[in-house]
XYZ file of C-alpha atoms in Angstrom:
724
model
C 231.408 110.435 91.801
C 229.554 111.272 88.556
C 229.592 114.571 86.718
C 225.992 115.380 87.789
C 225.550 115.511 91.568
C 222.390 115.548 93.661
C 222.179 116.283 97.365
C 221.643 112.953 99.103
C 221.649 111.843 102.742
C 224.688 113.199 104.555
C 226.204 112.511 107.958
C 227.377 116.124 107.929
C 223.814 117.486 107.900
C 223.039 119.868 110.763
C 220.253 118.059 112.658
C 218.451 121.236 113.700
C 218.364 122.574 110.143
C 216.886 119.301 108.892
C 213.727 120.149 110.881
C 210.985 121.619 108.676
C 208.121 123.578 110.245
C 204.665 122.589 108.983
C 202.419 125.649 109.203
C 198.688 126.234 109.336
C 197.170 126.861 105.914
C 196.069 130.286 107.140
C 198.715 132.103 109.159
C 202.259 131.322 110.212
C 201.714 129.192 113.347
C 203.527 125.846 113.280
C 201.368 122.789 113.989
C 204.036 120.115 113.696
C 207.372 119.329 112.138
C 208.873 117.386 109.291
C 212.308 116.215 108.219
C 214.097 116.654 104.896
C 214.282 113.723 102.488
C 216.235 113.421 99.233
C 214.937 114.826 95.930
C 213.222 117.870 97.486
C 210.797 115.843 99.587
C 210.067 115.918 103.296
C 208.468 113.489 105.749
C 205.931 114.245 108.459
C 202.935 112.637 110.179
C 199.621 112.468 108.350
C 197.893 113.929 111.405
C 200.188 116.974 111.187
C 199.042 117.597 107.601
C 195.408 117.199 108.675
C 195.979 119.749 111.455
C 197.599 122.184 109.014
C 194.582 121.916 106.682
C 192.033 122.277 109.492
C 190.808 118.676 109.286
C 190.204 116.070 111.997
C 193.553 114.597 113.167
C 192.928 111.082 111.860
C 190.918 111.946 108.755
C 191.938 109.147 106.350
C 190.940 110.965 103.145
C 193.737 111.929 100.779
C 194.171 115.733 100.962
C 194.118 115.904 97.173
C 195.952 118.814 95.613
C 195.870 121.109 98.646
C 199.159 122.913 99.276
C 200.715 122.765 102.726
C 202.808 125.782 103.842
C 206.179 124.930 105.378
C 209.220 126.812 106.670
C 212.726 125.620 105.725
C 215.398 126.594 108.238
C 218.663 127.029 106.351
C 222.073 127.862 107.703
C 221.578 131.607 107.316
C 217.851 132.190 106.739
C 214.380 130.714 107.022
C 212.370 130.389 103.802
C 208.608 129.886 103.545
C 207.600 127.431 100.819
C 204.674 125.253 99.769
C 204.481 121.500 99.387
C 201.960 118.997 98.051
C 201.219 115.447 99.089
C 203.376 112.961 97.189
C 202.552 109.857 99.272
C 199.750 109.455 101.833
C 199.602 106.673 104.460
C 196.705 107.542 106.803
C 196.661 106.406 110.408
C 195.018 103.044 111.083
C 194.326 101.051 114.211
C 197.125 98.765 115.311
C 194.771 95.895 116.134
C 193.469 95.815 112.567
C 189.932 96.798 113.605
C 187.989 98.827 111.012
C 187.734 102.576 111.305
C 190.269 105.208 112.232
C 192.270 105.365 115.472
C 191.245 107.463 118.437
C 193.378 109.391 120.892
C 192.662 106.823 123.588
C 194.137 104.069 121.391
C 197.591 105.469 122.328
C 199.266 103.584 119.433
C 198.485 103.382 115.738
C 200.094 102.420 112.441
C 200.458 104.440 109.246
C 200.218 108.166 109.992
C 202.855 109.143 107.414
C 202.878 111.800 104.710
C 205.602 112.570 102.176
C 205.409 116.100 100.796
C 207.129 117.402 97.676
C 208.328 120.993 97.641
C 206.678 123.063 94.909
C 209.308 125.822 94.890
C 212.805 125.859 93.427
C 214.990 122.923 94.525
C 216.193 123.289 98.117
C 219.999 123.079 98.215
C 220.924 124.890 101.443
C 220.875 121.842 103.765
C 221.403 118.197 102.746
C 218.957 115.610 104.079
C 220.230 113.510 107.009
C 221.237 109.872 107.109
C 218.660 107.359 108.415
C 219.316 104.297 110.599
C 217.040 101.795 112.412
C 215.839 102.644 115.911
C 217.199 100.459 118.712
C 216.794 100.220 122.477
C 219.276 102.383 124.391
C 219.862 105.059 121.752
C 220.194 108.633 123.038
C 218.004 110.847 120.858
C 217.294 114.539 120.424
C 214.141 116.210 119.066
C 213.281 119.834 118.289
C 210.020 121.753 118.498
C 208.366 122.449 115.137
C 209.444 126.085 115.373
C 213.017 124.921 114.787
C 214.358 127.241 117.465
C 217.722 126.095 118.796
C 216.753 126.170 122.501
C 213.730 123.851 122.035
C 215.649 120.567 121.882
C 214.465 117.707 124.091
C 216.770 114.816 124.998
C 215.269 111.334 125.298
C 216.355 107.694 125.383
C 214.764 104.696 123.615
C 213.265 102.408 126.270
C 211.473 99.917 124.005
C 211.140 99.332 120.274
C 209.120 96.590 118.557
C 209.765 97.611 114.927
C 206.398 99.418 114.823
C 206.447 101.753 117.838
C 209.375 103.060 119.850
C 208.843 104.469 123.343
C 211.241 107.189 124.516
C 211.587 108.728 127.984
C 212.804 112.276 128.503
C 215.469 113.572 130.849
C 214.316 115.075 134.147
C 215.828 118.426 133.152
C 215.504 120.537 130.040
C 212.642 120.577 127.527
C 210.042 117.819 127.273
C 208.464 116.537 124.050
C 204.956 117.919 123.880
C 202.472 119.582 121.503
C 203.851 120.544 118.061
C 206.715 118.044 118.255
C 204.821 115.538 116.056
C 206.689 114.752 112.848
C 209.994 115.973 114.260
C 213.040 113.809 113.506
C 214.447 111.752 116.368
C 218.177 112.350 115.995
C 220.580 109.722 117.308
C 223.460 111.690 118.819
C 225.859 108.740 118.797
C 225.048 107.611 115.240
C 224.734 111.129 113.756
C 221.566 110.018 111.939
C 217.767 110.100 112.187
C 216.143 106.912 113.535
C 212.453 107.887 113.470
C 209.929 110.686 113.945
C 207.806 111.755 116.915
C 204.185 110.567 116.686
C 202.546 110.841 120.112
C 202.908 111.612 123.794
C 201.623 109.680 126.816
C 199.830 112.255 128.947
C 199.098 112.010 132.702
C 195.486 111.085 133.525
C 192.725 113.705 133.594
C 190.201 114.319 136.338
C 187.067 112.387 135.242
C 184.816 115.256 136.382
C 186.602 118.411 135.244
C 188.664 116.938 132.419
C 191.754 118.788 133.669
C 195.055 117.027 134.433
C 195.207 115.612 137.940
C 197.860 116.953 140.336
C 201.178 115.269 139.681
C 201.769 111.992 141.502
C 204.912 109.893 141.640
C 202.768 107.064 140.240
C 202.070 109.022 137.043
C 203.969 108.528 133.800
C 206.322 111.440 133.215
C 207.956 112.572 129.960
C 207.121 109.468 127.944
C 206.545 109.810 124.212
C 206.534 107.424 121.286
C 207.843 107.598 117.784
C 207.683 105.746 114.475
C 210.943 103.835 113.965
C 212.793 104.163 110.688
C 212.346 100.457 109.972
C 208.533 100.893 109.872
C 208.752 104.199 108.002
C 210.784 102.591 105.235
C 208.497 99.548 104.989
C 205.303 101.621 104.875
C 206.662 104.107 102.331
C 208.004 101.380 100.069
C 204.554 99.786 100.137
C 203.100 103.184 99.209
C 205.310 103.445 96.108
C 208.008 105.742 97.512
C 211.017 103.467 97.014
C 212.709 106.128 94.887
C 213.346 108.120 98.091
C 215.719 105.474 99.420
C 217.869 104.646 96.432
C 219.309 106.683 93.582
C 217.597 105.887 90.275
C 219.647 103.903 87.799
C 219.046 103.930 84.046
C 217.551 100.781 82.609
C 220.362 99.091 80.641
C 217.738 97.797 78.205
C 216.065 101.164 77.646
C 215.562 101.367 73.867
C 216.328 105.103 73.860
C 219.758 104.809 75.503
C 221.978 104.067 72.503
C 220.124 106.490 70.269
C 220.481 109.339 72.786
C 224.215 108.714 73.094
C 224.558 108.963 69.293
C 222.509 112.182 69.165
C 224.526 113.814 71.953
C 227.748 112.895 70.112
C 226.355 114.393 66.912
C 225.048 117.690 68.274
C 227.600 118.288 71.064
C 230.940 117.069 69.749
C 232.908 119.909 71.348
C 233.648 119.598 75.059
C 232.891 123.262 75.748
C 229.462 122.953 74.122
C 228.644 119.815 76.114
C 229.731 121.482 79.370
C 227.519 124.484 78.626
C 224.418 122.439 77.818
C 224.953 119.926 80.649
C 225.421 122.706 83.175
C 222.185 124.403 82.028
C 220.224 121.138 82.329
C 221.707 120.492 85.782
C 220.642 123.959 86.953
C 217.092 123.534 85.600
C 216.692 120.131 87.303
C 218.267 120.992 90.664
C 221.546 119.135 90.198
C 225.069 120.253 90.972
C 228.076 119.569 88.784
C 231.311 117.907 89.882
C 233.673 119.384 87.300
C 233.438 122.546 85.186
C 236.728 121.961 83.348
C 235.948 118.639 81.661
C 232.615 117.660 80.099
C 230.400 114.728 81.116
C 230.646 111.726 78.846
C 227.778 111.287 76.437
C 226.919 108.087 78.359
C 226.666 110.083 81.628
C 224.540 112.723 79.927
C 222.225 110.107 78.386
C 221.942 108.363 81.774
C 220.685 111.602 83.323
C 218.116 112.007 80.539
C 216.831 108.487 81.268
C 216.673 108.785 85.069
C 215.536 112.390 85.693
C 212.025 112.603 84.170
C 212.212 116.297 83.175
C 215.847 116.422 82.053
C 215.174 115.717 78.365
C 212.499 118.425 78.216
C 214.951 120.813 79.938
C 217.623 119.962 77.341
C 215.292 120.633 74.408
C 214.318 123.912 76.082
C 218.003 124.891 76.100
C 218.604 123.692 72.537
C 215.492 125.287 71.051
C 217.322 128.586 70.473
C 220.921 127.345 70.226
C 220.550 124.149 68.166
C 216.909 123.843 66.979
C 217.685 121.016 64.554
C 218.573 118.774 67.513
C 215.172 119.070 69.199
C 212.976 116.805 66.975
C 215.316 113.775 66.980
C 215.903 114.086 70.744
C 212.151 114.198 71.411
C 211.589 111.246 69.078
C 214.233 109.259 70.962
C 212.675 110.211 74.288
C 209.302 108.850 73.180
C 210.911 105.404 72.945
C 211.462 105.419 76.729
C 208.996 105.377 79.622
C 211.031 107.869 81.686
C 210.971 111.347 80.065
C 208.016 113.577 80.888
C 206.436 116.102 78.566
C 207.197 119.272 80.521
C 210.443 120.841 81.609
C 210.805 121.872 85.278
C 210.165 125.513 84.350
C 207.052 124.678 82.301
C 205.728 122.428 85.056
C 206.187 125.112 87.746
C 204.460 127.729 85.601
C 201.483 125.480 84.885
C 201.184 124.522 88.560
C 201.205 128.214 89.507
C 198.476 129.031 86.976
C 196.334 126.143 88.235
C 196.771 127.365 91.818
C 195.438 130.755 90.710
C 192.256 129.261 89.258
C 189.021 129.958 91.145
C 188.171 126.947 93.322
C 184.964 126.061 91.383
C 186.928 125.963 88.137
C 189.713 123.817 89.660
C 187.038 121.372 90.769
C 185.919 121.010 87.149
C 189.285 119.727 85.902
C 188.105 116.083 85.610
C 185.113 117.261 83.554
C 187.404 119.367 81.353
C 189.757 116.412 80.826
C 186.887 114.124 79.809
C 185.595 116.693 77.321
C 189.033 117.411 75.850
C 190.027 113.747 75.478
C 186.823 111.806 74.775
C 188.665 108.645 73.631
C 190.953 108.369 76.643
C 190.205 106.013 79.522
C 188.886 107.776 82.612
C 191.645 109.823 84.280
C 192.328 109.398 88.015
C 190.617 111.850 90.351
C 191.534 110.575 93.806
C 194.777 112.597 94.001
C 193.376 115.852 92.680
C 195.222 118.057 90.242
C 198.610 116.441 90.918
C 197.490 112.960 89.942
C 195.573 114.261 86.939
C 198.601 116.165 85.598
C 200.859 113.137 86.012
C 198.349 111.008 84.108
C 197.931 113.534 81.283
C 201.671 114.012 80.832
C 201.987 110.363 79.877
C 199.551 110.669 76.952
C 201.381 111.076 73.666
C 198.606 112.737 71.701
C 194.940 113.539 71.291
C 194.275 110.801 68.718
C 194.257 113.324 65.849
C 197.331 113.244 63.618
C 198.337 116.053 61.281
C 199.915 115.478 57.891
C 203.440 115.662 59.303
C 202.667 113.089 61.992
C 202.948 115.487 64.950
C 200.182 115.431 67.546
C 199.068 117.954 70.102
C 199.772 116.246 73.470
C 196.693 115.458 75.515
C 197.802 117.701 78.379
C 197.960 120.752 76.110
C 194.520 120.037 74.724
C 193.144 119.846 78.280
C 194.799 123.170 79.161
C 193.203 124.765 76.089
C 189.769 123.519 77.190
C 190.460 124.827 80.680
C 191.520 128.202 79.288
C 188.217 128.454 77.408
C 186.434 128.530 80.795
C 189.017 130.603 82.705
C 188.661 134.320 83.550
C 190.385 136.618 80.989
C 193.766 137.214 82.705
C 194.327 133.510 83.402
C 193.007 132.586 79.981
C 195.764 134.651 78.374
C 198.426 133.124 80.643
C 197.306 129.562 79.942
C 197.177 130.123 76.180
C 200.611 131.739 76.116
C 201.870 128.740 78.072
C 200.498 126.229 75.557
C 201.913 128.262 72.649
C 205.324 128.201 74.329
C 205.244 124.427 74.843
C 204.129 123.589 71.286
C 206.846 125.949 70.054
C 209.475 123.956 71.944
C 208.022 120.681 70.685
C 207.977 121.886 67.087
C 204.231 121.354 66.654
C 202.597 123.712 64.108
C 200.677 126.530 65.782
C 197.777 125.835 63.401
C 197.256 122.428 65.060
C 196.952 124.029 68.477
C 194.597 126.719 67.158
C 192.337 123.999 65.756
C 192.112 122.440 69.221
C 191.477 125.906 70.671
C 188.476 126.296 68.348
C 187.124 122.945 69.567
C 187.562 124.143 73.151
C 185.703 127.398 72.541
C 182.767 125.558 70.954
C 182.613 123.169 73.903
C 182.784 126.012 76.428
C 179.932 127.775 74.635
C 177.787 124.640 74.836
C 178.630 124.203 78.539
C 177.531 127.748 79.349
C 174.199 127.117 77.621
C 173.653 123.778 79.381
C 170.862 123.694 81.950
C 170.396 119.963 82.632
C 172.007 118.665 85.862
C 175.025 116.404 85.824
C 174.288 112.711 86.310
C 176.353 110.177 88.244
C 175.487 106.566 87.444
C 176.461 103.796 89.862
C 176.096 100.069 89.251
C 175.405 98.478 92.672
C 175.858 94.718 93.098
C 175.686 92.694 96.321
C 178.896 90.977 97.441
C 177.704 89.529 100.764
C 175.918 90.777 103.863
C 176.100 94.580 103.739
C 178.891 94.318 101.149
C 178.592 95.811 97.675
C 180.614 96.339 94.509
C 180.408 99.639 92.661
C 181.114 100.867 89.151
C 180.628 104.598 88.702
C 180.193 106.800 85.623
C 179.844 110.591 85.275
C 177.800 112.277 82.550
C 178.319 116.036 82.260
C 176.373 116.275 79.024
C 178.569 114.350 76.578
C 177.773 110.783 77.621
C 178.786 108.540 80.538
C 182.494 108.311 81.376
C 183.681 105.673 83.835
C 185.589 106.853 86.916
C 188.742 105.014 88.075
C 186.999 103.597 91.157
C 188.085 100.006 91.867
C 185.077 97.941 90.780
C 186.301 94.666 92.302
C 186.620 95.837 95.914
C 183.615 95.053 98.095
C 182.468 97.862 100.383
C 180.045 98.327 103.243
C 177.150 100.722 102.785
C 179.082 103.392 104.696
C 182.194 102.885 102.575
C 180.162 102.990 99.360
C 178.493 106.210 100.557
C 181.943 107.693 101.202
C 183.027 106.914 97.613
C 179.800 108.162 96.021
C 179.677 111.342 98.080
C 183.254 112.108 97.047
C 182.272 111.978 93.359
C 179.012 113.886 93.875
C 180.596 116.609 96.021
C 183.315 117.359 93.469
C 180.727 117.684 90.675
C 178.429 119.784 92.871
C 181.240 122.234 93.663
C 182.021 122.495 89.957
C 178.415 122.939 88.750
C 178.235 126.336 87.000
C 174.602 126.862 88.030
C 174.884 125.342 91.504
C 172.526 122.458 90.663
C 172.945 119.202 92.538
C 174.053 116.231 90.421
C 171.592 113.346 90.239
C 172.715 109.895 91.414
C 171.268 107.132 89.236
C 171.543 103.624 90.697
C 171.627 100.681 88.292
C 170.185 97.727 90.199
C 168.785 94.292 89.526
C 165.066 93.535 89.802
C 165.566 92.054 93.281
C 167.359 95.185 94.513
C 164.802 97.834 93.557
C 164.048 98.394 97.255
C 167.690 98.496 98.324
C 167.893 101.540 100.625
C 170.972 103.101 99.020
C 169.465 106.567 99.491
C 169.679 105.984 103.273
C 173.370 105.051 103.270
C 175.472 107.412 105.355
C 179.164 108.174 105.046
C 179.924 108.410 108.791
C 178.659 106.968 112.015
C 177.311 103.801 110.393
C 180.045 101.356 111.478
C 179.164 101.548 115.148
C 181.431 104.465 115.988
C 179.862 107.686 117.309
C 180.134 110.776 115.166
C 182.929 113.201 115.944
C 181.750 116.628 117.225
C 182.349 118.256 113.827
C 181.248 115.262 111.734
C 178.010 115.050 109.731
C 176.245 111.845 108.644
C 176.419 112.472 104.880
C 173.167 110.664 103.929
C 173.155 110.133 100.161
C 169.444 110.575 99.445
C 169.129 113.642 101.682
C 172.062 115.507 100.116
C 171.567 114.514 96.471
C 168.662 113.391 94.265
C 168.761 109.576 94.020
C 166.814 107.588 91.406
C 166.918 103.917 90.426
C 167.021 102.258 87.008
C 166.678 98.544 86.297
C 168.298 97.721 82.915
C 167.272 94.075 83.369
C 163.566 94.995 83.276
C 163.842 97.938 80.891
C 165.379 95.813 78.117
C 163.552 92.547 78.848
C 160.766 93.190 76.307
C 162.057 95.542 73.619
C 158.640 95.570 71.916
C 157.689 98.178 74.518
C 160.606 100.509 73.649
C 158.456 102.570 71.212
C 155.960 103.076 74.054
C 158.830 104.091 76.357
C 160.116 106.698 73.906
C 156.559 107.947 73.254
C 155.850 108.406 76.954
C 159.218 110.137 77.463
C 158.459 112.668 74.702
C 155.250 113.532 76.565
C 157.006 113.842 79.943
C 156.079 117.488 80.439
C 152.378 116.589 80.222
C 152.721 115.283 83.821
C 150.060 112.622 83.071
C 149.877 110.493 86.237
C 148.398 107.019 86.603
C 147.871 105.729 90.167
C 147.538 102.091 91.187
C 146.154 102.004 94.756
C 143.620 99.156 94.621
C 144.889 95.982 96.327
C 142.525 94.000 94.111
C 144.487 94.925 90.986
C 147.088 92.465 89.733
C 149.563 92.207 86.893
C 146.849 91.598 84.277
C 144.881 94.698 85.310
C 148.018 96.869 85.289
C 149.034 95.436 81.888
C 145.644 96.344 80.434
C 145.566 99.809 82.004
C 149.000 100.712 80.575
C 148.050 99.440 77.108
C 144.876 101.525 77.252
C 146.640 104.712 78.432
C 149.811 105.059 76.363
C 150.132 108.757 77.280
C 150.671 108.192 81.002
C 154.250 109.299 81.731
C 154.443 108.385 85.395
C 152.860 105.897 87.749
C 152.376 105.993 91.531
C 152.041 102.565 93.207
C 150.356 102.685 96.625
C 149.528 99.086 97.604
C 150.932 96.512 100.078
C 154.535 95.398 99.478
C 153.929 91.978 97.876
C 151.580 93.316 95.225
C 153.518 96.593 94.996
C 156.699 94.932 93.750
C 154.776 93.023 91.075
C 153.099 96.207 89.809
C 156.330 98.209 89.870
C 158.147 95.580 87.814
C 155.260 95.382 85.342
C 155.413 99.167 84.824
C 159.153 99.051 84.222
C 158.841 96.097 81.837
C 156.297 98.068 79.773
C 158.449 101.187 79.484
C 156.898 103.612 81.987
C 159.711 106.166 82.394
C 158.827 107.380 85.928
C 157.500 105.103 88.687
C 157.074 106.077 92.364
C 156.401 103.908 95.402
C 157.031 103.804 99.150
C 159.253 101.183 100.780
C 157.543 101.928 104.138
C 153.934 101.342 103.035
C 151.317 101.787 105.758
C 147.784 102.143 104.342
C 148.193 105.151 102.031
C 151.655 106.590 101.714
C 152.341 110.059 103.083
C 155.332 110.340 100.735
C 153.288 109.606 97.587
C 150.580 112.026 98.672
C 153.184 114.792 99.031
C 155.118 113.963 95.860
C 152.289 113.241 93.406
C 151.522 116.963 92.813
C 155.232 117.747 92.203
C 155.986 118.430 88.496
C 157.625 115.380 86.984
C 160.809 117.188 85.895
C 161.480 118.240 89.492
C 160.564 114.909 91.086
C 164.213 113.859 91.721
C 164.821 117.075 93.669
C 161.413 116.888 95.343
C 162.126 113.336 96.500
C 165.496 114.468 97.875
C 163.809 117.261 99.833
C 161.274 114.782 101.287
C 164.087 112.465 102.413
C 165.807 115.406 104.070
C 162.583 116.274 105.914
C 162.379 112.657 107.079
C 165.646 113.155 108.949
C 164.424 116.364 110.572
C 160.816 115.319 111.295
C 160.635 111.508 111.162
C 157.133 111.306 112.665
C 155.615 113.833 110.263
C 157.527 112.602 107.192
C 157.368 108.857 107.762
C 157.588 107.674 104.139
C 160.583 106.139 102.368
C 159.989 107.101 98.753
C 161.644 105.337 95.817
C 161.783 106.950 92.376
C 162.501 104.832 89.290
C 163.631 107.002 86.372
C 164.315 105.745 82.834
C 165.480 108.559 80.539
C 164.980 107.589 76.890
C 167.326 110.387 75.731
C 170.337 109.421 77.852
C 172.798 106.740 76.816
C 173.254 103.861 79.233
C 176.837 103.054 80.330
C 178.308 100.007 78.667
C 178.190 97.587 81.570
C 180.373 94.849 80.067
C 182.724 96.485 77.574
C 185.987 98.105 78.662
C 186.582 101.789 78.120
C 188.564 102.699 74.957
C 192.213 103.439 75.536
C 194.428 106.230 74.359
C 195.526 105.450 70.821
C 199.043 106.558 70.296
């Protein structure tokens, strides 16, 4: 046994106290259960988390940074705590069919969620041992309330490594609602072999929907669980291998030998090493095996290179007692990939402050990060605040070096930019937090204050900004109803690429799901409540691609759930198209393009509605009228596409047409009087009316928009990386 100890799986764990109650986000009612895992994590079903957050049971979307309330049942007391999603494996159909499972499927795969406790480390009850599920095992499960009398005894009747069916005894409690996620405890093995996932209910009356009177032919007390062998395989695939094996230091870590030398130099006395090691253990949630003899410097260095926040905790301890030791220890830590920037205490404080932010401001964190770190590759947004913080902690600096070589870490710069937008009480808390961290790191306060000035200037410009946010999406065909996407966001400082996988092909519905996720987050964060504009970069042959009609749900053949909405892109957000291929084909027309754009507010409209006109006539008309800023094309489709492309080739910034042409377009008649600056929003409103009154609003308007003042995303070059 080493000097530092950490509660791991134990055969002595009380099975009932290993049950964690997962509570509704509002209130104290339990909706399901979980089971303790090592390293202050717990395991439950994904559908239990969805229920706790008020979502549909099989909603596959990652919950982001939402906190989930839980109740931990210790030996002497029950403690309410909060947890966040660490690993998310949504439910999926067992037959591999697309879409999410339904209740009538009876069996499904996935449906796992690992949560990490946000409070102080939980030491009252050790996590249980885990063993594979096997036919014939006698198991016990508890209701999510954790009450001692709620146990249900069952026996494994079948197990195929993916699903295990268990039948209950004829007497006592039966597994039922709110047992999902509960550990299935093997009485004979004194270990957990799986978790409850579902229950096979008797049939319902087809007319009333109520359960039929009990018949001896009905299934009774049959439930099914997820065996440990599948849990382990799915979680390992999700990147959670660290839950199953204790981390070992890398023998080739370049920081190892240097840290041993530094610990020998600054803690030669055994009493001093015991004192500092004990403080680090307490900060990081470890126990100690021996208070009379110190850990070896090799043991201490091993902890610093396996526990990500241990080195920061040590420098926090040494800052007041041995300040000269802090800079060389931090320099050694930067040679390794393991140590994180923040100590456990600093991380908890920052997480608490972020939880206290108003929801609209929390939603703006990706925008704040892009503004604070303009040279850094796009940060991840799919896992909310948690994923963003983990990404920012790994950045060593903000690409601006002071004379002494010390840099302000990227995370601290982002927090300063966030503080510039925060309400006064939180602004003070966030700024005191950054001052405390730079003090521990030994960075001059003047460097932080310089970044604070940058943040204040940016915040001032943001408050004065009136233009809507733009989301630019490159759409390329990858087969029948399959597309590849690259997405950029522009909040006023130029396009920044999002971390969306550009190589994966998606259906129209899947692409709508991705785009709506980006647009919704920016819409929630918009200070003036304006809808972001979606700009589609398409090829000349895709100008009529009906991306604005793509819907997020109900487009794969499945009916909409009762509380589900279609999520039609062009009805919820302004959608415009841009064709870089045509716009840059003949650069001799770029001066005309910029001239027309400068006159945009003149609203000068040129209409082509004569089927006798061809490319030559349009070419001549545009050369004769260089002040026309927008064109409406109202002719049959074959000629329409030729005229539209001619207008775009010659630098007309705004071109309108109707995909559903039928002898004078209703859409163009309604939209032509709309002021040009509000055309994107006006077109969105028309598309929304089409859904509500399809016979009255029968058009399918397309709006091409080429802004001469906005920079185009670099479509071939990679994003610059963090330097340093």
